[in-house]
Amino acid sequence: MKKFALIGAGGYIAPRHLKAIKDTGNDLAVAMDINDSVGIMDMHFPESEFFTEFEDFAAYVEDEALKGNKLDYISICSPNYLHTPQMKFALKNGIDVICEKPLVLSSEEIDTLKVYEEKYGAKVNSILQLRLHPSIIELKEKVMNAPEDKVFDVELTYMTSRGKWYLKSWKGSDEKSGGIATNIGVHFYDMLHFIFGDVLHNEVHYRSETTSCGYLEFKRAKVKWFLSIDSKNLPEDAVVGEKTTYRSIDIEGEQLEFSGGFTDLHTQSYQQILSGRGYGLDDNRTAIETVENIRKQIVIDDSMNKHPLFYKIS
């Protein structure tokens, strides 16, 4: 049985980590969140220590290590901009990390964390659960079995409506969240890289606080993408059906269906990590470089590769 800590226990994704720790037969020794609405812990680990200040959490972790109760893993589900400093804390204390996406906000942080890994002998593991989804694995095999010169035409559309609170939270700050493409899209870019190979070309056609779209060329695919949290951009069929989220990955006229199958992907991710087969720093580099470039590069308006929904917002 491994001893875990969880940072960000009050967040949206934390229940999946709590369940994964429990389902893999391990123990949550301590959790931390600046918010104290963490009753979900009682379903899994009612005896865990809990702190609302990081300094108190850090002191507890270090004091317990001196008593011979060193943690094996710290799972991180905190806001994006806190991932790197919190991973540094874990690594400096010789504790392995399991961190939610986006792992970091810049490729430079990946390089820094590699130095920490080498110096302190601990390892960073990331949650890239789409790589474990059966439909994604099936598509990857289809691409691998296609003629080597085959390049697929893909349209990625993802909209998840958010209220006014979003832009007033840390998620509305590019410095803290990385912006729309990072916050709601990084796992899609990793999935595309996982299936279609290296990124060869990257264009941004529109970028605002709520919406971004562009074009990515991979070794095996040309991808027009559109991401938004603005409900005004939802297609008519979604509005009529009173849906607040719309997701479509069209591959040459065929829809990639992966709306189901998510239930146990975090648990599967933990199983892989615990068996030494987790996704590490270098596995994240392409997706992080992709969103970093999307955030920084100049928007162009003369491309022939625009997503159809670009014309709805332009």
PDB file of C-alpha atoms in Angstrom:
ATOM      1  CA  MET A   1       0.000   0.000   0.000  1.00  0.00           C
ATOM      2  CA  LYS A   2       1.424   3.356  -1.102  1.00  0.00           C
ATOM      3  CA  LYS A   3       0.956   6.561   0.887  1.00  0.00           C
ATOM      4  CA  PHE A   4      -0.527   9.484  -1.062  1.00  0.00           C
ATOM      5  CA  ALA A   5      -1.127  13.181  -0.599  1.00  0.00           C
ATOM      6  CA  LEU A   6      -3.614  15.154  -2.698  1.00  0.00           C
ATOM      7  CA  ILE A   7      -3.333  18.876  -3.445  1.00  0.00           C
ATOM      8  CA  GLY A   8      -6.537  20.443  -4.771  1.00  0.00           C
ATOM      9  CA  ALA A   9      -8.969  18.151  -2.966  1.00  0.00           C
ATOM     10  CA  GLY A  10     -11.858  20.581  -3.462  1.00  0.00           C
ATOM     11  CA  GLY A  11     -11.488  20.814  -7.239  1.00  0.00           C
ATOM     12  CA  TYR A  12     -13.605  19.422 -10.063  1.00  0.00           C
ATOM     13  CA  ILE A  13     -11.236  16.593 -10.982  1.00  0.00           C
ATOM     14  CA  ALA A  14     -10.255  15.575  -7.429  1.00  0.00           C
ATOM     15  CA  PRO A  15     -12.996  12.912  -7.018  1.00  0.00           C
ATOM     16  CA  ARG A  16     -11.464  10.911  -9.879  1.00  0.00           C
ATOM     17  CA  HIS A  17      -8.111  10.936  -8.112  1.00  0.00           C
ATOM     18  CA  LEU A  18      -9.642   9.985  -4.774  1.00  0.00           C
ATOM     19  CA  LYS A  19     -11.405   7.082  -6.457  1.00  0.00           C
ATOM     20  CA  ALA A  20      -8.230   6.024  -8.279  1.00  0.00           C
ATOM     21  CA  ILE A  21      -6.185   6.015  -5.074  1.00  0.00           C
ATOM     22  CA  LYS A  22      -8.869   3.922  -3.370  1.00  0.00           C
ATOM     23  CA  ASP A  23      -9.448   1.568  -6.309  1.00  0.00           C
ATOM     24  CA  THR A  24      -5.727   0.780  -6.595  1.00  0.00           C
ATOM     25  CA  GLY A  25      -5.628  -0.231  -2.923  1.00  0.00           C
ATOM     26  CA  ASN A  26      -3.647   2.706  -1.581  1.00  0.00           C
ATOM     27  CA  ASP A  27      -4.028   5.221   1.235  1.00  0.00           C
ATOM     28  CA  LEU A  28      -4.524   8.981   1.273  1.00  0.00           C
ATOM     29  CA  ALA A  29      -2.535  10.228   4.246  1.00  0.00           C
ATOM     30  CA  VAL A  30      -3.146  13.958   3.787  1.00  0.00           C
ATOM     31  CA  ALA A  31      -4.939  16.413   1.510  1.00  0.00           C
ATOM     32  CA  MET A  32      -4.817  20.150   0.995  1.00  0.00           C
ATOM     33  CA  ASP A  33      -7.052  22.798  -0.590  1.00  0.00           C
ATOM     34  CA  ILE A  34      -7.532  26.499   0.155  1.00  0.00           C
ATOM     35  CA  ASN A  35     -11.269  25.764   0.103  1.00  0.00           C
ATOM     36  CA  ASP A  36     -12.708  23.534   2.799  1.00  0.00           C
ATOM     37  CA  SER A  37     -15.671  22.102   0.850  1.00  0.00           C
ATOM     38  CA  VAL A  38     -14.108  18.662   0.665  1.00  0.00           C
ATOM     39  CA  GLY A  39     -16.817  16.406   2.038  1.00  0.00           C
ATOM     40  CA  ILE A  40     -16.185  14.114  -0.936  1.00  0.00           C
ATOM     41  CA  MET A  41     -13.161  12.833   1.018  1.00  0.00           C
ATOM     42  CA  ASP A  42     -15.475  11.122   3.498  1.00  0.00           C
ATOM     43  CA  MET A  43     -16.583   8.697   0.786  1.00  0.00           C
ATOM     44  CA  HIS A  44     -13.066   7.349   0.464  1.00  0.00           C
ATOM     45  CA  PHE A  45     -10.640   8.543   3.156  1.00  0.00           C
ATOM     46  CA  PRO A  46     -12.423  10.027   6.186  1.00  0.00           C
ATOM     47  CA  GLU A  47      -9.329   9.602   8.375  1.00  0.00           C
ATOM     48  CA  SER A  48      -6.995  11.657   6.163  1.00  0.00           C
ATOM     49  CA  GLU A  49      -5.332  14.764   7.521  1.00  0.00           C
ATOM     50  CA  PHE A  50      -6.441  17.984   5.844  1.00  0.00           C
ATOM     51  CA  PHE A  51      -5.026  21.505   5.574  1.00  0.00           C
ATOM     52  CA  THR A  52      -6.155  24.748   3.935  1.00  0.00           C
ATOM     53  CA  GLU A  53      -2.693  26.380   3.968  1.00  0.00           C
ATOM     54  CA  PHE A  54       0.110  25.012   1.815  1.00  0.00           C
ATOM     55  CA  GLU A  55       2.695  25.902   4.469  1.00  0.00           C
ATOM     56  CA  ASP A  56       0.893  23.742   7.042  1.00  0.00           C
ATOM     57  CA  PHE A  57       0.580  20.925   4.517  1.00  0.00           C
ATOM     58  CA  ALA A  58       4.295  21.144   3.652  1.00  0.00           C
ATOM     59  CA  ALA A  59       5.308  21.142   7.308  1.00  0.00           C
ATOM     60  CA  TYR A  60       3.171  18.050   7.946  1.00  0.00           C
ATOM     61  CA  VAL A  61       4.675  16.185   4.969  1.00  0.00           C
ATOM     62  CA  GLU A  62       8.231  16.987   6.040  1.00  0.00           C
ATOM     63  CA  ASP A  63       7.640  16.230   9.730  1.00  0.00           C
ATOM     64  CA  GLU A  64       6.056  12.880   8.904  1.00  0.00           C
ATOM     65  CA  ALA A  65       9.049  11.998   6.724  1.00  0.00           C
ATOM     66  CA  LEU A  66      11.341  12.596   9.722  1.00  0.00           C
ATOM     67  CA  LYS A  67       9.193  10.125  11.689  1.00  0.00           C
ATOM     68  CA  GLY A  68       9.647   7.493   8.982  1.00  0.00           C
ATOM     69  CA  ASN A  69       6.255   8.114   7.350  1.00  0.00           C
ATOM     70  CA  LYS A  70       7.500   9.463   4.022  1.00  0.00           C
ATOM     71  CA  LEU A  71       4.922   9.802   1.259  1.00  0.00           C
ATOM     72  CA  ASP A  72       5.245   7.777  -1.929  1.00  0.00           C
ATOM     73  CA  TYR A  73       3.201  10.108  -4.176  1.00  0.00           C
ATOM     74  CA  ILE A  74       1.735  13.593  -4.216  1.00  0.00           C
ATOM     75  CA  SER A  75      -1.214  13.959  -6.604  1.00  0.00           C
ATOM     76  CA  ILE A  76      -1.726  17.512  -7.884  1.00  0.00           C
ATOM     77  CA  CYS A  77      -5.135  18.813  -9.005  1.00  0.00           C
ATOM     78  CA  SER A  78      -4.573  22.500  -8.281  1.00  0.00           C
ATOM     79  CA  PRO A  79      -4.866  25.505 -10.666  1.00  0.00           C
ATOM     80  CA  ASN A  80      -2.511  25.252 -13.642  1.00  0.00           C
ATOM     81  CA  TYR A  81      -0.032  27.922 -12.564  1.00  0.00           C
ATOM     82  CA  LEU A  82       0.601  26.135  -9.267  1.00  0.00           C
ATOM     83  CA  HIS A  83       1.586  22.808 -10.815  1.00  0.00           C
ATOM     84  CA  THR A  84       5.284  23.559 -11.279  1.00  0.00           C
ATOM     85  CA  PRO A  85       6.049  24.951  -7.788  1.00  0.00           C
ATOM     86  CA  GLN A  86       4.086  22.141  -6.167  1.00  0.00           C
ATOM     87  CA  MET A  87       5.872  19.510  -8.262  1.00  0.00           C
ATOM     88  CA  LYS A  88       9.189  21.083  -7.257  1.00  0.00           C
ATOM     89  CA  PHE A  89       8.207  20.713  -3.592  1.00  0.00           C
ATOM     90  CA  ALA A  90       7.412  17.034  -4.076  1.00  0.00           C
ATOM     91  CA  LEU A  91      10.569  16.281  -6.035  1.00  0.00           C
ATOM     92  CA  LYS A  92      12.810  18.132  -3.531  1.00  0.00           C
ATOM     93  CA  ASN A  93      11.387  15.850  -0.851  1.00  0.00           C
ATOM     94  CA  GLY A  94      12.055  12.741  -2.941  1.00  0.00           C
ATOM     95  CA  ILE A  95       8.342  12.136  -3.577  1.00  0.00           C
ATOM     96  CA  ASP A  96       6.984  11.032  -6.942  1.00  0.00           C
ATOM     97  CA  VAL A  97       4.289  13.168  -8.570  1.00  0.00           C
ATOM     98  CA  ILE A  98       1.010  12.476 -10.339  1.00  0.00           C
ATOM     99  CA  CYS A  99      -0.118  15.731 -11.930  1.00  0.00           C
ATOM    100  CA  GLU A 100      -3.231  16.718 -13.844  1.00  0.00           C
ATOM    101  CA  LYS A 101      -3.094  18.361 -17.258  1.00  0.00           C
ATOM    102  CA  PRO A 102      -1.818  20.764 -18.349  1.00  0.00           C
ATOM    103  CA  LEU A 103       1.305  19.494 -16.636  1.00  0.00           C
ATOM    104  CA  VAL A 104       2.979  22.920 -16.980  1.00  0.00           C
ATOM    105  CA  LEU A 105       2.417  26.147 -18.912  1.00  0.00           C
ATOM    106  CA  SER A 106       5.736  26.275 -20.777  1.00  0.00           C
ATOM    107  CA  SER A 107       8.334  23.935 -22.229  1.00  0.00           C
ATOM    108  CA  GLU A 108      10.970  25.723 -20.146  1.00  0.00           C
ATOM    109  CA  GLU A 109       9.268  24.378 -17.022  1.00  0.00           C
ATOM    110  CA  ILE A 110       9.601  20.849 -18.393  1.00  0.00           C
ATOM    111  CA  ASP A 111      13.359  21.397 -18.705  1.00  0.00           C
ATOM    112  CA  THR A 112      13.556  22.708 -15.130  1.00  0.00           C
ATOM    113  CA  LEU A 113      11.596  19.765 -13.744  1.00  0.00           C
ATOM    114  CA  LYS A 114      13.897  17.317 -15.547  1.00  0.00           C
ATOM    115  CA  VAL A 115      16.784  18.850 -13.595  1.00  0.00           C
ATOM    116  CA  TYR A 116      14.824  18.368 -10.359  1.00  0.00           C
ATOM    117  CA  GLU A 117      14.120  14.737 -11.242  1.00  0.00           C
ATOM    118  CA  GLU A 118      17.805  14.053 -11.845  1.00  0.00           C
ATOM    119  CA  LYS A 119      18.941  15.886  -8.722  1.00  0.00           C
ATOM    120  CA  TYR A 120      16.449  14.439  -6.244  1.00  0.00           C
ATOM    121  CA  GLY A 121      15.723  11.014  -7.743  1.00  0.00           C
ATOM    122  CA  ALA A 122      11.941  11.355  -7.863  1.00  0.00           C
ATOM    123  CA  LYS A 123       9.699  11.231 -10.945  1.00  0.00           C
ATOM    124  CA  VAL A 124       6.895  13.248 -12.505  1.00  0.00           C
ATOM    125  CA  ASN A 125       3.917  11.310 -13.892  1.00  0.00           C
ATOM    126  CA  SER A 126       1.060  12.937 -15.766  1.00  0.00           C
ATOM    127  CA  ILE A 127      -2.590  12.176 -16.418  1.00  0.00           C
ATOM    128  CA  LEU A 128      -3.028  11.767 -20.176  1.00  0.00           C
ATOM    129  CA  GLN A 129      -6.109   9.594 -19.958  1.00  0.00           C
ATOM    130  CA  LEU A 130      -7.287  10.027 -23.554  1.00  0.00           C
ATOM    131  CA  ARG A 131      -4.307   7.914 -24.609  1.00  0.00           C
ATOM    132  CA  LEU A 132      -5.968   5.029 -22.751  1.00  0.00           C
ATOM    133  CA  HIS A 133      -9.431   5.438 -24.280  1.00  0.00           C
ATOM    134  CA  PRO A 134     -10.385   2.404 -26.430  1.00  0.00           C
ATOM    135  CA  SER A 135     -11.665   4.576 -29.317  1.00  0.00           C
ATOM    136  CA  ILE A 136      -8.445   6.598 -29.383  1.00  0.00           C
ATOM    137  CA  ILE A 137      -6.304   3.454 -29.350  1.00  0.00           C
ATOM    138  CA  GLU A 138      -8.415   1.996 -32.165  1.00  0.00           C
ATOM    139  CA  LEU A 139      -7.986   5.139 -34.272  1.00  0.00           C
ATOM    140  CA  LYS A 140      -4.237   5.178 -33.647  1.00  0.00           C
ATOM    141  CA  GLU A 141      -4.027   1.591 -34.923  1.00  0.00           C
ATOM    142  CA  LYS A 142      -6.080   2.535 -37.992  1.00  0.00           C
ATOM    143  CA  VAL A 143      -3.668   5.386 -38.779  1.00  0.00           C
ATOM    144  CA  MET A 144      -0.630   3.162 -38.257  1.00  0.00           C
ATOM    145  CA  ASN A 145      -2.092   0.572 -40.636  1.00  0.00           C
ATOM    146  CA  ALA A 146      -2.896   3.125 -43.351  1.00  0.00           C
ATOM    147  CA  PRO A 147      -0.426   3.756 -46.202  1.00  0.00           C
ATOM    148  CA  GLU A 148       2.577   5.713 -44.903  1.00  0.00           C
ATOM    149  CA  ASP A 149       1.878   8.678 -47.180  1.00  0.00           C
ATOM    150  CA  LYS A 150      -1.770   8.949 -46.102  1.00  0.00           C
ATOM    151  CA  VAL A 151      -2.539  12.310 -44.436  1.00  0.00           C
ATOM    152  CA  PHE A 152      -5.971  12.552 -42.795  1.00  0.00           C
ATOM    153  CA  ASP A 153      -8.244  15.622 -42.898  1.00  0.00           C
ATOM    154  CA  VAL A 154      -9.610  16.357 -39.418  1.00  0.00           C
ATOM    155  CA  GLU A 155     -11.960  18.926 -37.874  1.00  0.00           C
ATOM    156  CA  LEU A 156     -11.888  19.274 -34.092  1.00  0.00           C
ATOM    157  CA  THR A 157     -14.701  21.254 -32.462  1.00  0.00           C
ATOM    158  CA  TYR A 158     -15.077  21.535 -28.709  1.00  0.00           C
ATOM    159  CA  MET A 159     -17.382  23.919 -26.866  1.00  0.00           C
ATOM    160  CA  THR A 160     -18.113  23.812 -23.176  1.00  0.00           C
ATOM    161  CA  SER A 161     -20.262  26.731 -22.051  1.00  0.00           C
ATOM    162  CA  ARG A 162     -19.152  28.638 -18.975  1.00  0.00           C
ATOM    163  CA  GLY A 163     -20.798  31.452 -17.033  1.00  0.00           C
ATOM    164  CA  LYS A 164     -19.457  34.905 -16.138  1.00  0.00           C
ATOM    165  CA  TRP A 165     -17.571  33.445 -13.162  1.00  0.00           C
ATOM    166  CA  TYR A 166     -15.060  31.788 -15.506  1.00  0.00           C
ATOM    167  CA  LEU A 167     -13.290  34.947 -16.637  1.00  0.00           C
ATOM    168  CA  LYS A 168     -13.209  36.298 -13.073  1.00  0.00           C
ATOM    169  CA  SER A 169     -11.513  33.152 -11.779  1.00  0.00           C
ATOM    170  CA  TRP A 170      -7.896  32.099 -12.308  1.00  0.00           C
ATOM    171  CA  LYS A 171      -9.079  30.352 -15.473  1.00  0.00           C
ATOM    172  CA  GLY A 172      -9.693  33.725 -17.105  1.00  0.00           C
ATOM    173  CA  SER A 173      -6.040  34.745 -16.738  1.00  0.00           C
ATOM    174  CA  ASP A 174      -3.617  33.642 -19.458  1.00  0.00           C
ATOM    175  CA  GLU A 175      -0.774  33.883 -16.951  1.00  0.00           C
ATOM    176  CA  LYS A 176      -2.506  31.446 -14.594  1.00  0.00           C
ATOM    177  CA  SER A 177      -4.406  29.090 -16.900  1.00  0.00           C
ATOM    178  CA  GLY A 178      -2.600  29.454 -20.217  1.00  0.00           C
ATOM    179  CA  GLY A 179      -5.774  30.645 -21.930  1.00  0.00           C
ATOM    180  CA  ILE A 180      -8.596  28.763 -23.630  1.00  0.00           C
ATOM    181  CA  ALA A 181      -6.425  26.549 -25.829  1.00  0.00           C
ATOM    182  CA  THR A 182      -4.444  25.361 -22.815  1.00  0.00           C
ATOM    183  CA  ASN A 183      -7.209  25.108 -20.262  1.00  0.00           C
ATOM    184  CA  ILE A 184      -9.810  23.219 -22.298  1.00  0.00           C
ATOM    185  CA  GLY A 185      -7.759  21.998 -25.252  1.00  0.00           C
ATOM    186  CA  VAL A 186      -4.375  20.662 -24.149  1.00  0.00           C
ATOM    187  CA  HIS A 187      -5.599  17.081 -23.808  1.00  0.00           C
ATOM    188  CA  PHE A 188      -6.999  17.200 -27.354  1.00  0.00           C
ATOM    189  CA  TYR A 189      -3.676  18.410 -28.747  1.00  0.00           C
ATOM    190  CA  ASP A 190      -1.922  15.593 -26.894  1.00  0.00           C
ATOM    191  CA  MET A 191      -4.427  13.118 -28.299  1.00  0.00           C
ATOM    192  CA  LEU A 192      -3.835  14.395 -31.847  1.00  0.00           C
ATOM    193  CA  HIS A 193      -0.061  14.135 -31.385  1.00  0.00           C
ATOM    194  CA  PHE A 194      -0.462  10.634 -29.939  1.00  0.00           C
ATOM    195  CA  ILE A 195      -2.458   9.515 -32.995  1.00  0.00           C
ATOM    196  CA  PHE A 196      -0.989  11.515 -35.872  1.00  0.00           C
ATOM    197  CA  GLY A 197       2.641  12.148 -34.895  1.00  0.00           C
ATOM    198  CA  ASP A 198       4.797  15.264 -34.704  1.00  0.00           C
ATOM    199  CA  VAL A 199       3.520  18.801 -35.286  1.00  0.00           C
ATOM    200  CA  LEU A 200       4.826  20.277 -38.537  1.00  0.00           C
ATOM    201  CA  HIS A 201       2.897  23.559 -38.751  1.00  0.00           C
ATOM    202  CA  ASN A 202       0.814  25.707 -36.384  1.00  0.00           C
ATOM    203  CA  GLU A 203      -1.512  28.609 -37.251  1.00  0.00           C
ATOM    204  CA  VAL A 204      -3.863  30.710 -35.096  1.00  0.00           C
ATOM    205  CA  HIS A 205      -6.798  32.345 -36.887  1.00  0.00           C
ATOM    206  CA  TYR A 206      -8.739  33.784 -33.935  1.00  0.00           C
ATOM    207  CA  ARG A 207      -7.999  34.268 -30.256  1.00  0.00           C
ATOM    208  CA  SER A 208     -10.067  35.886 -27.505  1.00  0.00           C
ATOM    209  CA  GLU A 209     -10.789  35.302 -23.829  1.00  0.00           C
ATOM    210  CA  THR A 210     -13.555  32.845 -24.710  1.00  0.00           C
ATOM    211  CA  THR A 211     -12.772  31.429 -28.146  1.00  0.00           C
ATOM    212  CA  SER A 212      -9.788  30.315 -30.182  1.00  0.00           C
ATOM    213  CA  CYS A 213      -9.385  28.550 -33.499  1.00  0.00           C
ATOM    214  CA  GLY A 214      -6.640  27.641 -35.925  1.00  0.00           C
ATOM    215  CA  TYR A 215      -4.912  24.966 -37.938  1.00  0.00           C
ATOM    216  CA  LEU A 216      -2.372  22.301 -37.046  1.00  0.00           C
ATOM    217  CA  GLU A 217      -0.490  20.105 -39.429  1.00  0.00           C
ATOM    218  CA  PHE A 218       0.782  16.814 -38.031  1.00  0.00           C
ATOM    219  CA  LYS A 219       2.859  14.170 -39.782  1.00  0.00           C
ATOM    220  CA  ARG A 220      -0.310  12.202 -40.578  1.00  0.00           C
ATOM    221  CA  ALA A 221      -3.106  14.792 -40.331  1.00  0.00           C
ATOM    222  CA  LYS A 222      -4.262  18.293 -41.243  1.00  0.00           C
ATOM    223  CA  VAL A 223      -6.431  19.590 -38.418  1.00  0.00           C
ATOM    224  CA  LYS A 224      -8.775  22.574 -38.346  1.00  0.00           C
ATOM    225  CA  TRP A 225      -9.671  23.244 -34.705  1.00  0.00           C
ATOM    226  CA  PHE A 226     -12.181  25.403 -32.828  1.00  0.00           C
ATOM    227  CA  LEU A 227     -12.442  25.770 -29.037  1.00  0.00           C
ATOM    228  CA  SER A 228     -14.877  27.949 -27.097  1.00  0.00           C
ATOM    229  CA  ILE A 229     -16.571  28.508 -23.742  1.00  0.00           C
ATOM    230  CA  ASP A 230     -19.092  30.948 -25.301  1.00  0.00           C
ATOM    231  CA  SER A 231     -22.587  29.455 -25.565  1.00  0.00           C
ATOM    232  CA  LYS A 232     -23.314  31.781 -28.505  1.00  0.00           C
ATOM    233  CA  ASN A 233     -21.061  29.596 -30.625  1.00  0.00           C
ATOM    234  CA  LEU A 234     -22.972  26.368 -29.999  1.00  0.00           C
ATOM    235  CA  PRO A 235     -24.441  24.820 -33.171  1.00  0.00           C
ATOM    236  CA  GLU A 236     -28.220  24.988 -33.609  1.00  0.00           C
ATOM    237  CA  ASP A 237     -28.806  21.292 -32.870  1.00  0.00           C
ATOM    238  CA  ALA A 238     -27.043  21.677 -29.521  1.00  0.00           C
ATOM    239  CA  VAL A 239     -29.097  24.768 -28.620  1.00  0.00           C
ATOM    240  CA  VAL A 240     -32.381  23.060 -29.509  1.00  0.00           C
ATOM    241  CA  GLY A 241     -31.355  20.042 -27.426  1.00  0.00           C
ATOM    242  CA  GLU A 242     -30.449  22.353 -24.513  1.00  0.00           C
ATOM    243  CA  LYS A 243     -26.897  21.052 -24.467  1.00  0.00           C
ATOM    244  CA  THR A 244     -24.183  23.191 -22.923  1.00  0.00           C
ATOM    245  CA  THR A 245     -21.312  21.126 -24.302  1.00  0.00           C
ATOM    246  CA  TYR A 246     -20.607  20.152 -27.893  1.00  0.00           C
ATOM    247  CA  ARG A 247     -17.755  17.923 -28.997  1.00  0.00           C
ATOM    248  CA  SER A 248     -16.982  16.753 -32.504  1.00  0.00           C
ATOM    249  CA  ILE A 249     -13.922  15.146 -34.041  1.00  0.00           C
ATOM    250  CA  ASP A 250     -14.586  14.614 -37.722  1.00  0.00           C
ATOM    251  CA  ILE A 251     -12.075  12.478 -39.621  1.00  0.00           C
ATOM    252  CA  GLU A 252     -12.798  12.666 -43.319  1.00  0.00           C
ATOM    253  CA  GLY A 253     -16.565  12.608 -42.772  1.00  0.00           C
ATOM    254  CA  GLU A 254     -16.578  10.041 -39.963  1.00  0.00           C
ATOM    255  CA  GLN A 255     -17.189  11.010 -36.350  1.00  0.00           C
ATOM    256  CA  LEU A 256     -14.814   9.727 -33.697  1.00  0.00           C
ATOM    257  CA  GLU A 257     -17.154   8.521 -30.977  1.00  0.00           C
ATOM    258  CA  PHE A 258     -15.610   8.659 -27.536  1.00  0.00           C
ATOM    259  CA  SER A 259     -18.304  10.242 -25.380  1.00  0.00           C
ATOM    260  CA  GLY A 260     -18.359   7.148 -23.173  1.00  0.00           C
ATOM    261  CA  GLY A 261     -15.611   5.037 -21.683  1.00  0.00           C
ATOM    262  CA  PHE A 262     -14.227   7.716 -19.350  1.00  0.00           C
ATOM    263  CA  THR A 263     -15.380   6.211 -16.069  1.00  0.00           C
ATOM    264  CA  ASP A 264     -12.200   4.418 -15.054  1.00  0.00           C
ATOM    265  CA  LEU A 265      -9.500   6.135 -17.112  1.00  0.00           C
ATOM    266  CA  HIS A 266      -7.985   7.857 -14.072  1.00  0.00           C
ATOM    267  CA  THR A 267      -7.860   4.536 -12.252  1.00  0.00           C
ATOM    268  CA  GLN A 268      -6.204   2.971 -15.305  1.00  0.00           C
ATOM    269  CA  SER A 269      -3.730   5.867 -15.360  1.00  0.00           C
ATOM    270  CA  TYR A 270      -2.858   5.210 -11.707  1.00  0.00           C
ATOM    271  CA  GLN A 271      -2.444   1.503 -12.410  1.00  0.00           C
ATOM    272  CA  GLN A 272       0.038   2.260 -15.176  1.00  0.00           C
ATOM    273  CA  ILE A 273       1.950   4.740 -13.015  1.00  0.00           C
ATOM    274  CA  LEU A 274       2.150   2.337 -10.087  1.00  0.00           C
ATOM    275  CA  SER A 275       3.516  -0.349 -12.400  1.00  0.00           C
ATOM    276  CA  GLY A 276       6.211   2.011 -13.726  1.00  0.00           C
ATOM    277  CA  ARG A 277       4.552   2.693 -17.089  1.00  0.00           C
ATOM    278  CA  GLY A 278       3.286   6.245 -16.529  1.00  0.00           C
ATOM    279  CA  TYR A 279       3.611   9.169 -18.921  1.00  0.00           C
ATOM    280  CA  GLY A 280       6.448  11.457 -17.883  1.00  0.00           C
ATOM    281  CA  LEU A 281       7.775  14.915 -18.683  1.00  0.00           C
ATOM    282  CA  ASP A 282       8.888  14.231 -22.243  1.00  0.00           C
ATOM    283  CA  ASP A 283       5.529  12.698 -23.128  1.00  0.00           C
ATOM    284  CA  ASN A 284       3.961  16.107 -22.467  1.00  0.00           C
ATOM    285  CA  ARG A 285       6.420  18.238 -24.411  1.00  0.00           C
ATOM    286  CA  THR A 286       4.697  18.314 -27.816  1.00  0.00           C
ATOM    287  CA  ALA A 287       1.285  19.310 -26.430  1.00  0.00           C
ATOM    288  CA  ILE A 288       2.801  21.943 -24.132  1.00  0.00           C
ATOM    289  CA  GLU A 289       4.860  23.426 -26.973  1.00  0.00           C
ATOM    290  CA  THR A 290       1.726  23.434 -29.144  1.00  0.00           C
ATOM    291  CA  VAL A 291      -0.412  25.438 -26.703  1.00  0.00           C
ATOM    292  CA  GLU A 292       2.534  27.670 -25.847  1.00  0.00           C
ATOM    293  CA  ASN A 293       2.875  28.558 -29.528  1.00  0.00           C
ATOM    294  CA  ILE A 294      -0.884  29.084 -29.880  1.00  0.00           C
ATOM    295  CA  ARG A 295      -0.751  31.505 -26.958  1.00  0.00           C
ATOM    296  CA  LYS A 296       2.203  33.505 -28.255  1.00  0.00           C
ATOM    297  CA  GLN A 297       2.104  33.582 -32.030  1.00  0.00           C
ATOM    298  CA  ILE A 298       0.581  36.263 -34.243  1.00  0.00           C
ATOM    299  CA  VAL A 299      -3.016  35.714 -35.375  1.00  0.00           C
ATOM    300  CA  ILE A 300      -3.288  35.442 -39.154  1.00  0.00           C
ATOM    301  CA  ASP A 301      -6.410  36.059 -41.235  1.00  0.00           C
ATOM    302  CA  ASP A 302      -5.332  35.078 -44.734  1.00  0.00           C
ATOM    303  CA  SER A 303      -5.141  31.307 -44.284  1.00  0.00           C
ATOM    304  CA  MET A 304      -6.940  28.836 -46.549  1.00  0.00           C
ATOM    305  CA  ASN A 305      -7.196  26.363 -43.648  1.00  0.00           C
ATOM    306  CA  LYS A 306      -9.870  27.973 -41.474  1.00  0.00           C
ATOM    307  CA  HIS A 307     -12.376  25.979 -39.455  1.00  0.00           C
ATOM    308  CA  PRO A 308     -15.946  26.438 -40.801  1.00  0.00           C
ATOM    309  CA  LEU A 309     -17.046  28.077 -37.524  1.00  0.00           C
ATOM    310  CA  PHE A 310     -14.438  30.813 -37.969  1.00  0.00           C
ATOM    311  CA  TYR A 311     -16.854  32.532 -40.336  1.00  0.00           C
ATOM    312  CA  LYS A 312     -19.530  32.566 -37.633  1.00  0.00           C
ATOM    313  CA  ILE A 313     -17.383  34.625 -35.248  1.00  0.00           C
ATOM    314  CA  SER A 314     -15.375  36.785 -37.667  1.00  0.00           C
TER     315      SER A 314
END
